[in-house]
Coordinates of C-alpha atoms in Angstrom, one line a residue:
Chain V
M1 CA 0.0 0.0 0.0
V2 CA 2.7 2.4 1.0
N3 CA 4.8 1.3 -2.0
M4 CA 1.9 2.0 -4.3
I5 CA 1.5 5.5 -2.9
I6 CA 5.2 6.2 -3.3
Y7 CA 5.2 4.9 -6.9
I8 CA 2.2 7.1 -7.8
T9 CA 3.9 10.1 -6.2
L10 CA 7.1 9.4 -8.1
G11 CA 5.1 9.3 -11.3
F12 CA 3.6 12.6 -10.6
M13 CA 7.0 14.1 -9.8
I14 CA 8.5 12.7 -13.0
T15 CA 5.7 14.2 -15.0
G16 CA 6.1 17.6 -13.3
I17 CA 9.9 17.7 -13.8
F18 CA 9.4 16.7 -17.5
F19 CA 6.9 19.5 -18.2
A20 CA 8.9 22.1 -16.2
V21 CA 12.0 21.3 -18.3
L22 CA 9.9 21.4 -21.4
R23 CA 8.7 24.8 -20.5
F24 CA 12.3 25.9 -19.8
I25 CA 13.4 24.7 -23.2
K26 CA 10.4 26.0 -25.2
G27 CA 9.6 29.1 -23.2
P28 CA 9.6 32.2 -25.5
T29 CA 10.5 34.8 -22.9
A30 CA 13.0 35.0 -20.0
A31 CA 10.2 35.2 -17.5
D32 CA 8.9 31.7 -18.6
R33 CA 12.3 30.2 -18.0
T34 CA 12.8 31.9 -14.6
V35 CA 9.4 30.6 -13.4
A36 CA 10.3 27.1 -14.8
L37 CA 13.5 27.2 -12.7
D38 CA 11.5 28.2 -9.6
T39 CA 9.0 25.4 -10.2
L40 CA 11.8 22.9 -10.7
T41 CA 13.3 24.0 -7.3
T42 CA 10.0 23.3 -5.6
I43 CA 9.4 19.9 -7.2
A44 CA 13.0 18.9 -6.5
M45 CA 12.6 19.8 -2.8
A46 CA 9.6 17.6 -2.6
L47 CA 11.4 14.8 -4.4
L48 CA 14.4 15.0 -2.0
V49 CA 12.1 14.7 1.0
L50 CA 10.4 11.7 -0.6
L51 CA 13.8 10.1 -1.3
A52 CA 14.8 10.6 2.3
F53 CA 11.6 8.7 3.3
V54 CA 12.3 5.9 0.8
F55 CA 15.9 5.3 1.6
K56 CA 15.3 5.7 5.4
R57 CA 18.3 8.1 5.6
F58 CA 17.0 11.2 7.3
I59 CA 20.2 13.2 6.8
Y60 CA 18.8 13.7 3.3
V61 CA 16.2 16.0 4.6
D62 CA 19.0 18.6 5.3
V63 CA 19.6 18.9 1.5
A64 CA 15.9 19.7 1.0
L65 CA 16.2 22.2 3.8
V66 CA 19.2 24.0 2.1
Y67 CA 17.1 24.1 -1.1
G68 CA 14.2 25.7 0.8
V69 CA 16.5 28.3 2.4
L70 CA 18.7 29.2 -0.6
G71 CA 16.6 28.2 -3.6
F72 CA 14.8 31.5 -4.1
I73 CA 18.0 33.7 -4.2
G74 CA 18.9 32.8 -7.7
V75 CA 15.4 33.4 -9.0
L76 CA 15.3 36.7 -7.0
V77 CA 18.6 37.9 -8.7
I78 CA 17.4 37.0 -12.1
A79 CA 14.1 38.8 -11.5
R80 CA 15.9 41.9 -10.4
Y81 CA 18.1 41.7 -13.5
L82 CA 15.0 41.5 -15.7
E83 CA 13.4 44.4 -13.9
G84 CA 16.6 46.4 -14.7
A85 CA 17.2 47.4 -11.1
L86 CA 20.1 45.2 -10.1
Chain O
M1 CA 13.6 -0.9 -7.5
I2 CA 13.3 -0.7 -11.3
I3 CA 11.4 2.6 -11.0
Y4 CA 14.4 4.3 -9.3
I5 CA 16.6 3.2 -12.1
I6 CA 14.1 4.7 -14.5
L7 CA 14.1 7.9 -12.5
L8 CA 17.9 8.0 -12.5
L9 CA 18.1 7.5 -16.3
F10 CA 15.3 10.1 -16.9
L11 CA 17.1 12.7 -14.8
L12 CA 20.4 11.9 -16.6
L13 CA 18.8 12.4 -20.0
L14 CA 17.2 15.7 -18.8
M15 CA 20.5 16.9 -17.5
I16 CA 22.3 16.2 -20.8
G17 CA 19.5 17.8 -22.8
T18 CA 19.6 20.9 -20.7
A19 CA 23.4 21.1 -20.9
I20 CA 23.3 20.9 -24.7
Y21 CA 20.6 23.6 -24.8
S22 CA 22.7 25.8 -22.5
I23 CA 25.8 25.4 -24.7
V24 CA 24.2 26.2 -28.0
Q25 CA 22.2 29.1 -26.7
R26 CA 23.2 32.6 -27.9
D27 CA 21.3 34.5 -25.2
L28 CA 23.6 34.3 -22.2
L29 CA 20.9 34.9 -19.6
Y30 CA 19.1 31.7 -20.8
A31 CA 22.4 29.9 -20.6
V32 CA 22.8 31.0 -17.0
I33 CA 19.3 29.8 -16.1
G34 CA 20.2 26.5 -17.8
T35 CA 23.2 26.1 -15.5
G36 CA 20.8 26.6 -12.6
V37 CA 18.6 23.7 -13.9
I38 CA 21.7 21.5 -14.4
S39 CA 22.9 22.1 -10.9
L40 CA 19.5 21.3 -9.5
I41 CA 19.2 18.0 -11.3
L42 CA 22.8 17.2 -10.5
S43 CA 22.1 17.6 -6.9
I44 CA 19.3 15.1 -7.0
L45 CA 21.7 12.7 -8.8
F46 CA 24.3 13.1 -6.1
L47 CA 21.6 12.2 -3.6
F48 CA 20.8 9.1 -5.6
L49 CA 24.4 8.0 -5.6
Q50 CA 24.5 8.1 -1.7
A51 CA 26.5 11.3 -1.4
P52 CA 24.4 13.8 0.7
D53 CA 27.3 16.0 1.6
V54 CA 28.2 16.6 -2.0
A55 CA 24.6 17.2 -2.8
L56 CA 24.4 19.8 0.0
T57 CA 27.5 21.7 -1.3
E58 CA 26.2 21.5 -4.8
A59 CA 22.8 22.9 -3.7
A60 CA 24.4 25.8 -1.8
I61 CA 26.9 26.8 -4.4
G62 CA 25.2 25.9 -7.7
V63 CA 21.8 27.4 -7.1
A64 CA 22.8 30.6 -5.2
L65 CA 26.4 31.5 -5.7
T66 CA 27.0 30.7 -9.4
T67 CA 23.8 32.3 -10.6
I68 CA 24.5 35.5 -8.7
V69 CA 28.1 35.7 -10.0
F70 CA 27.1 35.1 -13.6
I71 CA 24.2 37.5 -13.5
I72 CA 26.4 40.3 -12.2
T73 CA 28.9 39.4 -14.9
I74 CA 26.1 39.7 -17.6
R75 CA 25.0 43.0 -16.0
N76 CA 28.5 44.4 -16.4
T77 CA 29.1 43.1 -19.9
V78 CA 26.7 42.2 -22.7
R79 CA 23.7 39.8 -22.7
F80 CA 23.7 38.6 -26.2
E81 CA 26.6 36.6 -27.6
E82 CA 27.6 37.7 -31.0
E83 CA 27.5 35.3 -34.0
P84 CA 30.8 33.6 -34.7
K85 CA 32.4 35.1 -37.8
R86 CA 33.2 32.6 -40.5
P87 CA 36.8 32.8 -41.5
S88 CA 37.1 34.7 -44.6
K89 CA 38.3 32.8 -47.6
P90 CA 41.8 33.5 -48.6
A91 CA 42.1 35.8 -51.6
S92 CA 42.6 33.9 -54.8
K93 CA 45.9 34.3 -56.3

């Protein structure tokens, strides 16, 4: 039962990562690509927590924590550059 | 266990595709965002290969520091890379 739920969640995450990368490659403007990077950061954070649960190694949660703390800084800098106020 | 191997191969293919896109791209801002995506996927791959400390360092440096440094560099130089000039043919004798 738990394995079934984990597999379904992994399938959803693979689909999400695929479409986010597709939007990154296709996206016509720079804002599309920046939002795709932000979406990928969020999905990757959830995936890291799920992998920490699967492998039963709870040190892996720290990596997701670092992503949550630092992941927005790059997007913030790119957004300030696009605004023209960096 | 087969689904984790599928996930590993899928992430590897995505990372290679993004790297090729980021190399051939003429707009340097898009290339910098591409390096951010590469670093993100690479960190997940490091976690798959049982190296959480390397993944932690890659997350801290690749997502935040590299992007900031390259964006400041683009701010101070130009955003669009110029087309490579073809070498002119030698003048006929």
